[in-house]
Short mmCIF file of C-alpha atoms and ligand atoms in Angstrom, two decimals:
data_model
loop_
_atom_site.label_atom_id
_atom_site.label_comp_id
_atom_site.label_asym_id
_atom_site.label_seq_id
_atom_site.Cartn_x
_atom_site.Cartn_y
_atom_site.Cartn_z
CA MET X 192 25.73 -64.64 45.12
CA THR X 193 24.78 -65.83 41.58
CA GLU X 194 26.77 -64.46 38.61
CA ARG X 195 24.84 -63.81 35.41
CA HIS X 196 25.44 -61.99 32.15
CA SER X 197 23.29 -60.33 29.54
CA GLU X 198 24.59 -58.14 26.72
CA ILE X 199 21.71 -55.69 27.17
CA LEU X 200 20.03 -55.30 30.55
CA VAL X 201 16.78 -53.31 30.75
CA ILE X 202 15.75 -52.14 34.22
CA GLY X 203 11.95 -51.83 34.26
CA GLY X 204 9.41 -54.36 33.04
CA GLY X 205 6.61 -51.91 32.27
CA VAL X 206 5.27 -51.16 28.83
CA ILE X 207 8.29 -48.98 27.96
CA GLY X 208 10.94 -51.49 29.10
CA LEU X 209 9.13 -54.38 27.41
CA SER X 210 8.61 -52.45 24.17
CA ILE X 211 12.32 -51.59 24.06
CA ALA X 212 13.20 -55.25 24.68
CA TRP X 213 10.71 -56.34 22.00
CA HIS X 214 12.24 -54.01 19.41
CA LEU X 215 15.78 -55.04 20.46
CA SER X 216 14.88 -58.71 20.25
CA ARG X 217 15.21 -58.66 16.45
CA SER X 218 18.97 -58.31 17.01
CA SER X 219 21.28 -61.16 17.99
CA HIS X 220 22.07 -59.69 21.43
CA SER X 221 21.14 -61.42 24.64
CA ILE X 222 18.54 -59.27 26.44
CA THR X 223 17.24 -59.35 30.00
CA VAL X 224 14.43 -57.28 31.49
CA MET X 225 14.56 -56.87 35.26
CA ASP X 226 11.70 -55.62 37.42
CA SER X 227 11.40 -55.49 41.18
CA SER X 228 7.73 -56.42 41.22
CA GLU X 229 5.16 -58.03 38.96
CA PRO X 230 6.13 -56.78 35.47
CA GLY X 231 4.32 -53.69 34.32
CA GLN X 232 2.44 -52.97 37.54
CA ALA X 233 2.16 -49.24 36.77
CA SER X 234 1.45 -49.76 33.07
CA GLN X 235 -1.36 -52.19 33.84
CA ALA X 236 -3.09 -49.50 35.87
CA ALA X 237 -3.59 -47.30 32.82
CA ALA X 238 -6.88 -46.82 31.00
CA GLY X 239 -5.13 -47.51 27.69
CA MET X 240 -6.33 -44.55 25.61
CA LEU X 241 -4.42 -44.10 22.35
CA ALA X 242 -5.29 -40.44 22.12
CA PRO X 243 -2.56 -37.97 21.11
CA LEU X 244 -4.99 -35.07 20.71
CA ALA X 245 -6.57 -35.57 24.11
CA GLU X 246 -3.27 -35.17 25.90
CA ALA X 247 -1.44 -32.52 23.82
CA SER X 248 -2.57 -28.90 23.97
CA ALA X 249 -0.53 -27.62 21.00
CA PRO X 250 1.55 -28.81 18.04
CA GLY X 251 5.19 -29.58 18.85
CA PRO X 252 7.69 -32.40 19.39
CA PHE X 253 5.52 -34.19 21.94
CA LEU X 254 2.52 -34.29 19.62
CA ASP X 255 4.74 -35.40 16.70
CA LEU X 256 6.02 -38.28 18.85
CA ALA X 257 2.51 -39.23 19.98
CA LEU X 258 1.10 -39.17 16.42
CA ALA X 259 4.04 -41.23 15.14
CA SER X 260 3.35 -43.79 17.87
CA LEU X 261 -0.37 -43.93 17.06
CA ARG X 262 0.51 -44.60 13.40
CA ARG X 263 2.76 -47.48 14.47
CA TYR X 264 0.19 -49.09 16.77
CA PRO X 265 -1.57 -51.41 14.28
CA GLU X 266 1.70 -52.99 13.13
CA PHE X 267 3.03 -53.16 16.69
CA VAL X 268 -0.13 -54.92 17.90
CA GLU X 269 -0.08 -57.33 14.97
CA GLY X 270 3.57 -58.29 15.63
CA VAL X 271 3.02 -58.74 19.37
CA ARG X 272 -0.23 -60.68 18.80
CA ASP X 273 1.41 -63.04 16.30
CA ALA X 274 4.43 -63.68 18.50
CA SER X 275 2.45 -64.08 21.73
CA GLY X 276 -0.60 -65.96 20.44
CA LEU X 277 -2.78 -63.68 22.63
CA ALA X 278 -5.82 -61.91 21.19
CA LEU X 279 -4.46 -58.38 21.49
CA GLU X 280 -6.36 -55.74 19.55
CA ILE X 281 -7.09 -52.03 19.37
CA CYS X 282 -10.64 -51.52 20.61
CA GLY X 283 -13.64 -49.25 20.20
CA PRO X 284 -14.99 -46.79 17.65
CA GLY X 285 -12.82 -43.90 18.90
CA MET X 286 -13.14 -40.90 21.14
CA LEU X 287 -15.60 -38.07 21.75
CA ARG X 288 -13.93 -35.05 23.37
CA VAL X 289 -16.90 -33.32 24.89
CA ALA X 290 -17.71 -29.77 26.01
CA ARG X 291 -20.29 -28.90 28.66
CA THR X 292 -19.93 -25.12 28.75
CA SER X 293 -19.76 -22.55 25.97
CA GLU X 294 -16.12 -21.84 26.99
CA GLU X 295 -15.24 -25.53 26.60
CA ALA X 296 -17.03 -25.63 23.23
CA ALA X 297 -15.06 -22.57 22.04
CA ALA X 298 -11.82 -24.26 23.19
CA LEU X 299 -12.73 -27.42 21.22
CA ASP X 300 -13.32 -25.26 18.12
CA ARG X 301 -10.02 -23.40 18.53
CA ALA X 302 -8.16 -26.70 18.93
CA LEU X 303 -9.93 -28.16 15.91
CA GLU X 304 -8.43 -25.38 13.74
CA TRP X 305 -4.86 -26.71 14.23
CA GLN X 306 -5.79 -30.35 14.85
CA ILE X 307 -7.45 -30.71 11.46
CA ALA X 308 -4.08 -30.10 9.73
CA LEU X 309 -2.55 -33.16 11.42
CA GLY X 310 -4.19 -35.73 9.17
CA LEU X 311 -6.50 -37.50 11.63
CA PRO X 312 -10.16 -37.57 10.60
CA LEU X 313 -12.00 -35.25 13.03
CA GLU X 314 -15.58 -34.08 13.09
CA ARG X 315 -17.35 -31.39 15.14
CA LEU X 316 -20.63 -32.68 16.62
CA SER X 317 -23.50 -30.87 18.35
CA GLY X 318 -24.86 -32.16 21.66
CA GLU X 319 -27.78 -33.83 19.82
CA GLU X 320 -25.36 -35.57 17.46
CA VAL X 321 -23.34 -36.82 20.46
CA ARG X 322 -26.50 -38.28 22.01
CA ARG X 323 -27.48 -39.93 18.71
CA LEU X 324 -24.12 -41.77 18.85
CA GLU X 325 -24.22 -42.27 22.61
CA PRO X 326 -27.79 -42.17 23.96
CA ALA X 327 -26.58 -42.37 27.59
CA ALA X 328 -24.51 -39.17 27.28
CA ALA X 329 -25.63 -36.31 29.55
CA GLN X 330 -28.01 -33.59 28.28
CA SER X 331 -25.45 -31.05 29.52
CA ILE X 332 -23.02 -32.01 26.73
CA LEU X 333 -23.14 -29.13 24.24
CA ALA X 334 -20.63 -30.26 21.60
CA ALA X 335 -17.84 -32.72 20.88
CA THR X 336 -14.95 -33.49 18.60
CA HIS X 337 -15.38 -36.99 17.21
CA SER X 338 -12.05 -38.73 16.58
CA PRO X 339 -12.52 -42.27 15.24
CA GLN X 340 -8.80 -43.11 15.12
CA GLU X 341 -8.14 -42.33 18.78
CA ARG X 342 -9.14 -45.74 20.11
CA HIS X 343 -7.90 -47.72 23.11
CA ILE X 344 -6.13 -50.91 24.13
CA GLU X 345 -6.50 -53.12 27.21
CA PRO X 346 -3.23 -52.47 29.13
CA ARG X 347 -3.26 -55.75 31.10
CA LEU X 348 -3.54 -57.73 27.90
CA LEU X 349 -0.90 -55.55 26.25
CA ILE X 350 1.59 -56.24 29.06
CA ALA X 351 0.79 -59.97 29.07
CA ALA X 352 1.15 -60.17 25.28
CA LEU X 353 4.35 -58.09 25.16
CA SER X 354 5.86 -60.16 27.94
CA ALA X 355 4.95 -63.45 26.16
CA ALA X 356 6.15 -62.10 22.79
CA CYS X 357 9.50 -61.08 24.33
CA ARG X 358 9.87 -64.52 25.94
CA ARG X 359 9.23 -66.24 22.59
CA ARG X 360 12.02 -64.15 21.09
CA GLY X 361 14.41 -65.23 23.83
CA VAL X 362 14.24 -62.16 26.10
CA GLU X 363 14.80 -63.21 29.68
CA GLN X 364 12.53 -61.59 32.27
CA ILE X 365 13.59 -61.71 35.87
CA SER X 366 12.43 -60.37 39.16
CA GLY X 367 15.05 -58.47 41.09
CA LYS X 368 15.43 -55.27 43.04
CA VAL X 369 18.56 -53.39 42.05
CA ILE X 370 20.62 -52.39 45.06
CA GLY X 371 23.67 -50.98 43.28
CA LEU X 372 25.69 -50.55 40.11
CA GLU X 373 29.35 -51.32 39.38
CA SER X 374 31.22 -49.08 36.98
CA GLU X 375 34.60 -48.80 35.28
CA ALA X 376 35.69 -45.67 33.38
CA GLU X 377 32.22 -44.23 32.64
CA GLN X 378 30.77 -47.65 31.77
CA VAL X 379 28.36 -49.59 33.96
CA VAL X 380 29.73 -53.13 34.00
CA ALA X 381 27.27 -54.80 36.37
CA VAL X 382 24.07 -54.40 38.33
CA ARG X 383 23.68 -55.97 41.74
CA THR X 384 20.49 -57.24 43.36
CA ASP X 385 20.39 -58.75 46.85
CA THR X 386 20.86 -62.24 45.35
CA ALA X 387 22.79 -61.82 42.10
CA ARG X 388 25.35 -59.85 40.11
CA PHE X 389 24.40 -59.20 36.47
CA SER X 390 27.17 -58.10 34.19
CA CYS X 391 26.11 -56.29 31.01
CA ARG X 392 27.53 -54.39 28.06
CA THR X 393 24.61 -51.98 27.75
CA LEU X 394 22.22 -50.80 30.44
CA VAL X 395 18.79 -49.31 29.74
CA ILE X 396 16.89 -47.54 32.50
CA ALA X 397 13.15 -47.71 31.91
CA GLY X 398 11.99 -47.71 35.50
CA GLY X 399 9.08 -45.27 35.10
CA ALA X 400 8.40 -43.33 38.29
CA TRP X 401 11.32 -45.16 39.97
CA SER X 402 13.94 -44.12 37.38
CA ASP X 403 15.45 -41.43 39.58
CA VAL X 404 16.73 -44.13 41.97
CA SER X 405 19.00 -45.50 39.20
CA ALA X 406 19.88 -41.92 38.29
CA GLN X 407 21.14 -41.27 41.81
CA TRP X 408 23.52 -44.24 41.60
CA LEU X 409 24.81 -42.82 38.31
CA GLY X 410 25.12 -39.33 39.79
CA VAL X 411 22.96 -37.74 37.06
CA ASN X 412 19.88 -35.59 37.15
CA ILE X 413 16.85 -37.45 35.80
CA PRO X 414 14.06 -35.32 37.28
CA VAL X 415 11.09 -37.67 37.20
CA THR X 416 8.52 -37.76 39.98
CA PRO X 417 5.46 -39.96 40.51
CA LEU X 418 2.04 -38.49 39.70
CA ARG X 419 -0.58 -40.77 41.20
CA GLY X 420 -3.68 -41.58 39.21
CA GLN X 421 -6.63 -43.21 40.92
CA ILE X 422 -8.89 -45.03 38.52
CA LEU X 423 -11.95 -47.20 38.92
CA ALA X 424 -14.17 -49.60 37.02
CA LEU X 425 -17.97 -49.48 37.13
CA GLY X 426 -20.27 -52.30 36.10
CA PRO X 427 -20.21 -54.56 34.21
CA SER X 428 -23.54 -53.74 32.68
CA ALA X 429 -25.34 -56.37 30.55
CA ASN X 430 -26.24 -53.73 27.93
CA PRO X 431 -23.15 -51.62 27.27
CA LEU X 432 -23.81 -48.01 28.28
CA LEU X 433 -21.19 -46.56 25.94
CA GLN X 434 -19.30 -47.39 22.77
CA HIS X 435 -16.96 -44.40 22.46
CA THR X 436 -14.44 -43.13 24.97
CA LEU X 437 -15.81 -39.88 26.45
CA TYR X 438 -13.10 -37.41 27.40
CA THR X 439 -13.26 -34.05 29.08
CA HIS X 440 -11.07 -32.02 31.41
CA GLY X 441 -10.71 -33.93 34.65
CA ALA X 442 -12.61 -37.08 33.65
CA TYR X 443 -12.71 -39.77 31.02
CA LEU X 444 -14.76 -42.92 30.50
CA VAL X 445 -13.34 -45.87 28.59
CA PRO X 446 -15.84 -48.66 27.82
CA ARG X 447 -14.30 -52.13 28.03
CA ARG X 448 -15.49 -55.05 25.91
CA ASP X 449 -16.69 -56.91 29.04
CA GLY X 450 -19.30 -54.19 29.77
CA ARG X 451 -17.28 -52.36 32.44
CA ILE X 452 -16.56 -48.66 32.19
CA VAL X 453 -13.14 -47.49 33.32
CA VAL X 454 -13.24 -44.04 34.90
CA GLY X 455 -10.08 -41.96 35.21
CA ALA X 456 -8.18 -40.41 36.70
CA THR X 457 -6.93 -38.26 39.54
CA GLU X 458 -3.60 -36.42 39.41
CA GLU X 459 -1.89 -36.33 42.81
CA SER X 460 1.69 -35.65 43.88
CA VAL X 461 1.93 -37.98 46.88
CA GLY X 462 5.27 -39.68 46.27
CA LEU X 463 5.21 -43.45 45.88
CA ASP X 464 1.94 -43.89 47.84
CA THR X 465 -0.31 -46.21 45.82
CA SER X 466 -3.39 -46.01 48.04
CA THR X 467 -6.85 -45.26 46.75
CA THR X 468 -8.82 -42.71 48.80
CA ALA X 469 -12.49 -42.13 49.57
CA HIS X 470 -12.16 -38.59 48.19
CA GLY X 471 -10.52 -39.75 44.95
CA ILE X 472 -13.16 -42.40 44.30
CA ALA X 473 -16.02 -39.99 45.07
CA ALA X 474 -14.54 -37.34 42.73
CA LEU X 475 -14.18 -39.87 39.91
CA ARG X 476 -17.76 -41.08 40.37
CA THR X 477 -19.05 -37.49 40.30
CA GLY X 478 -17.08 -36.78 37.12
CA ALA X 479 -18.35 -40.00 35.51
CA GLU X 480 -21.98 -39.31 36.39
CA SER X 481 -21.74 -35.79 34.98
CA LEU X 482 -20.92 -37.38 31.60
CA VAL X 483 -23.28 -40.37 31.80
CA PRO X 484 -25.92 -39.86 34.55
CA THR X 485 -27.11 -43.50 34.57
CA LEU X 486 -23.67 -44.57 35.82
CA THR X 487 -25.03 -43.68 39.26
CA ASP X 488 -26.74 -47.11 39.28
CA GLN X 489 -23.62 -49.06 38.41
CA PRO X 490 -21.70 -50.98 41.07
CA LEU X 491 -18.14 -49.99 41.86
CA GLN X 492 -16.35 -53.08 40.55
CA SER X 493 -12.80 -52.10 41.53
CA ALA X 494 -10.49 -49.16 42.14
CA TRP X 495 -6.72 -48.97 41.79
CA THR X 496 -3.86 -46.58 41.27
CA GLY X 497 -0.91 -46.09 38.94
CA LEU X 498 2.15 -43.89 39.33
CA ARG X 499 2.82 -41.87 36.19
CA PRO X 500 6.47 -40.88 35.67
CA LEU X 501 6.28 -37.10 35.23
CA SER X 502 9.43 -35.26 34.15
CA ALA X 503 10.25 -31.69 35.18
CA ASP X 504 9.21 -30.31 31.76
CA ALA X 505 6.50 -32.94 31.12
CA LEU X 506 8.42 -34.34 28.13
CA PRO X 507 9.93 -37.83 28.00
CA LEU X 508 13.66 -38.44 28.44
CA LEU X 509 14.95 -40.66 25.64
CA GLY X 510 18.59 -41.34 24.94
CA ARG X 511 22.05 -41.71 26.32
CA VAL X 512 22.62 -40.80 29.96
CA PRO X 513 25.12 -37.92 30.00
CA GLY X 514 28.57 -38.89 31.21
CA TRP X 515 28.05 -42.62 30.68
CA GLY X 516 29.16 -44.46 27.55
CA ASN X 517 26.83 -47.45 27.75
CA VAL X 518 23.77 -46.29 29.68
CA HIS X 519 20.49 -45.24 28.05
CA VAL X 520 17.27 -43.98 29.60
CA ALA X 521 13.63 -43.97 28.51
CA THR X 522 11.28 -42.49 31.08
CA GLY X 523 9.12 -39.44 31.84
CA HIS X 524 6.22 -40.53 29.63
CA GLY X 525 3.75 -38.97 32.08
CA ARG X 526 0.14 -39.65 31.12
CA ASN X 527 1.12 -41.32 27.85
CA GLY X 528 3.21 -44.43 28.46
CA ILE X 529 0.83 -46.83 26.72
CA LEU X 530 0.41 -44.56 23.68
CA LEU X 531 4.15 -43.88 23.38
CA ALA X 532 5.34 -47.48 23.80
CA PRO X 533 5.74 -48.41 20.09
CA ILE X 534 7.66 -45.29 19.05
CA THR X 535 9.79 -45.35 22.21
CA GLY X 536 10.72 -49.00 21.66
CA SER X 537 11.57 -48.38 18.04
CA LEU X 538 13.59 -45.18 18.56
CA MET X 539 15.48 -46.54 21.56
CA ALA X 540 16.33 -49.83 19.83
CA SER X 541 17.71 -47.94 16.79
CA SER X 542 19.69 -45.62 19.02
CA ILE X 543 21.13 -48.49 21.11
CA LEU X 544 21.91 -50.77 18.16
CA THR X 545 23.01 -48.29 15.47
CA ASP X 546 23.51 -44.98 17.31
CA ALA X 547 20.62 -43.49 15.29
CA PRO X 548 19.84 -39.93 16.43
CA LEU X 549 16.88 -39.24 18.72
CA PRO X 550 14.74 -36.07 18.73
CA ASN X 551 16.63 -33.30 20.56
CA ALA X 552 13.57 -32.26 22.55
CA PHE X 553 13.80 -35.48 24.56
CA ASP X 554 17.57 -35.47 25.16
CA PRO X 555 18.18 -36.44 28.83
CA ALA X 556 21.14 -34.00 28.84
CA ARG X 557 18.72 -31.04 28.78
CA PHE X 558 18.57 -31.24 32.57
CA GLY X 559 22.28 -30.65 32.86
CA GLY X 560 23.67 -34.14 33.44
CA ALA X 561 25.56 -34.36 36.71
CA LEU X 562 23.70 -34.04 40.01
N1 LIG L 790 -3.61 -40.97 30.00
C1 LIG L 790 -4.56 -40.78 31.00
C2 LIG L 790 -4.05 -40.66 32.36
O1 LIG L 790 -2.87 -40.72 32.61
O2 LIG L 790 -4.87 -40.50 33.24
#
């Protein structure tokens, strides 16, 4: 069995684990990120929307976190792009949240009343105005909120760039499946895989939908379950059918720069099953065609799934693991891992390095600690 050491060991090589490692890499500590599969498999499945208002139904700590992360995105992308040398950028002219019934239009208007106070530029459009911006949009669209700052990023490129940027800063990234932890007096001193023993001074659990496995070894309650999302790509089409992301309840369309349109996403509680299904794909195609009818002619380019880590109260868990002096957790980002990566990395790095306080709403101890 190989013996290795890293001062800080991050379990989970998805966008959250890598962002934490990236923010920690400005320190002088040795850092290792460990993942059991190809790094960021779940994160790469995402559509990559940077859309706090699409995913939050009311003001509160979650929305504050999401807006703070959106504000950080340009600087985060610039830093990762410069360090990695990869052409990472925030894409598109923003989002149209559309309504197809008078009830949906009234809900958009009610939301706009509190959303407008948040400082993002937002504009109410009629159906005709939507179709002037997006001629392929369905006639059934009655109204929309236009949000030019809620853009998107290509998650595969983000993971590749973050991984390369971390490597350039000396972060080690290794493949390994954790099979157990060693502890002494409320400190984890080592992590074991089937081939190696890694000693560490600080352990960070950022294992997404798999985080509860580490939690069981620690004997703490980290109630995070997988919520499967099936997603597909249509096209590519030589003449792009859309510029904006179109978002509505149950369906969204994200146009990629290569002419494909990403269509998301189902929400299914099926454990760790990552299959796509005929029903899921058909439902996504129906949803997509109800927003842009000409998508019916587009080939199905690919379909895949991602497992979102959904916590029991749908809020992330960020901070120290109760009962353990040197273990931190960052998980439960649900539908918003890509959006929340910059703020999570920054907050967690400050907490780990300087004991800076984290927002109470996300305290992992709220679930009671011990199992
Ligand atoms: N953020 C979109 C989704 O999880 O489907």
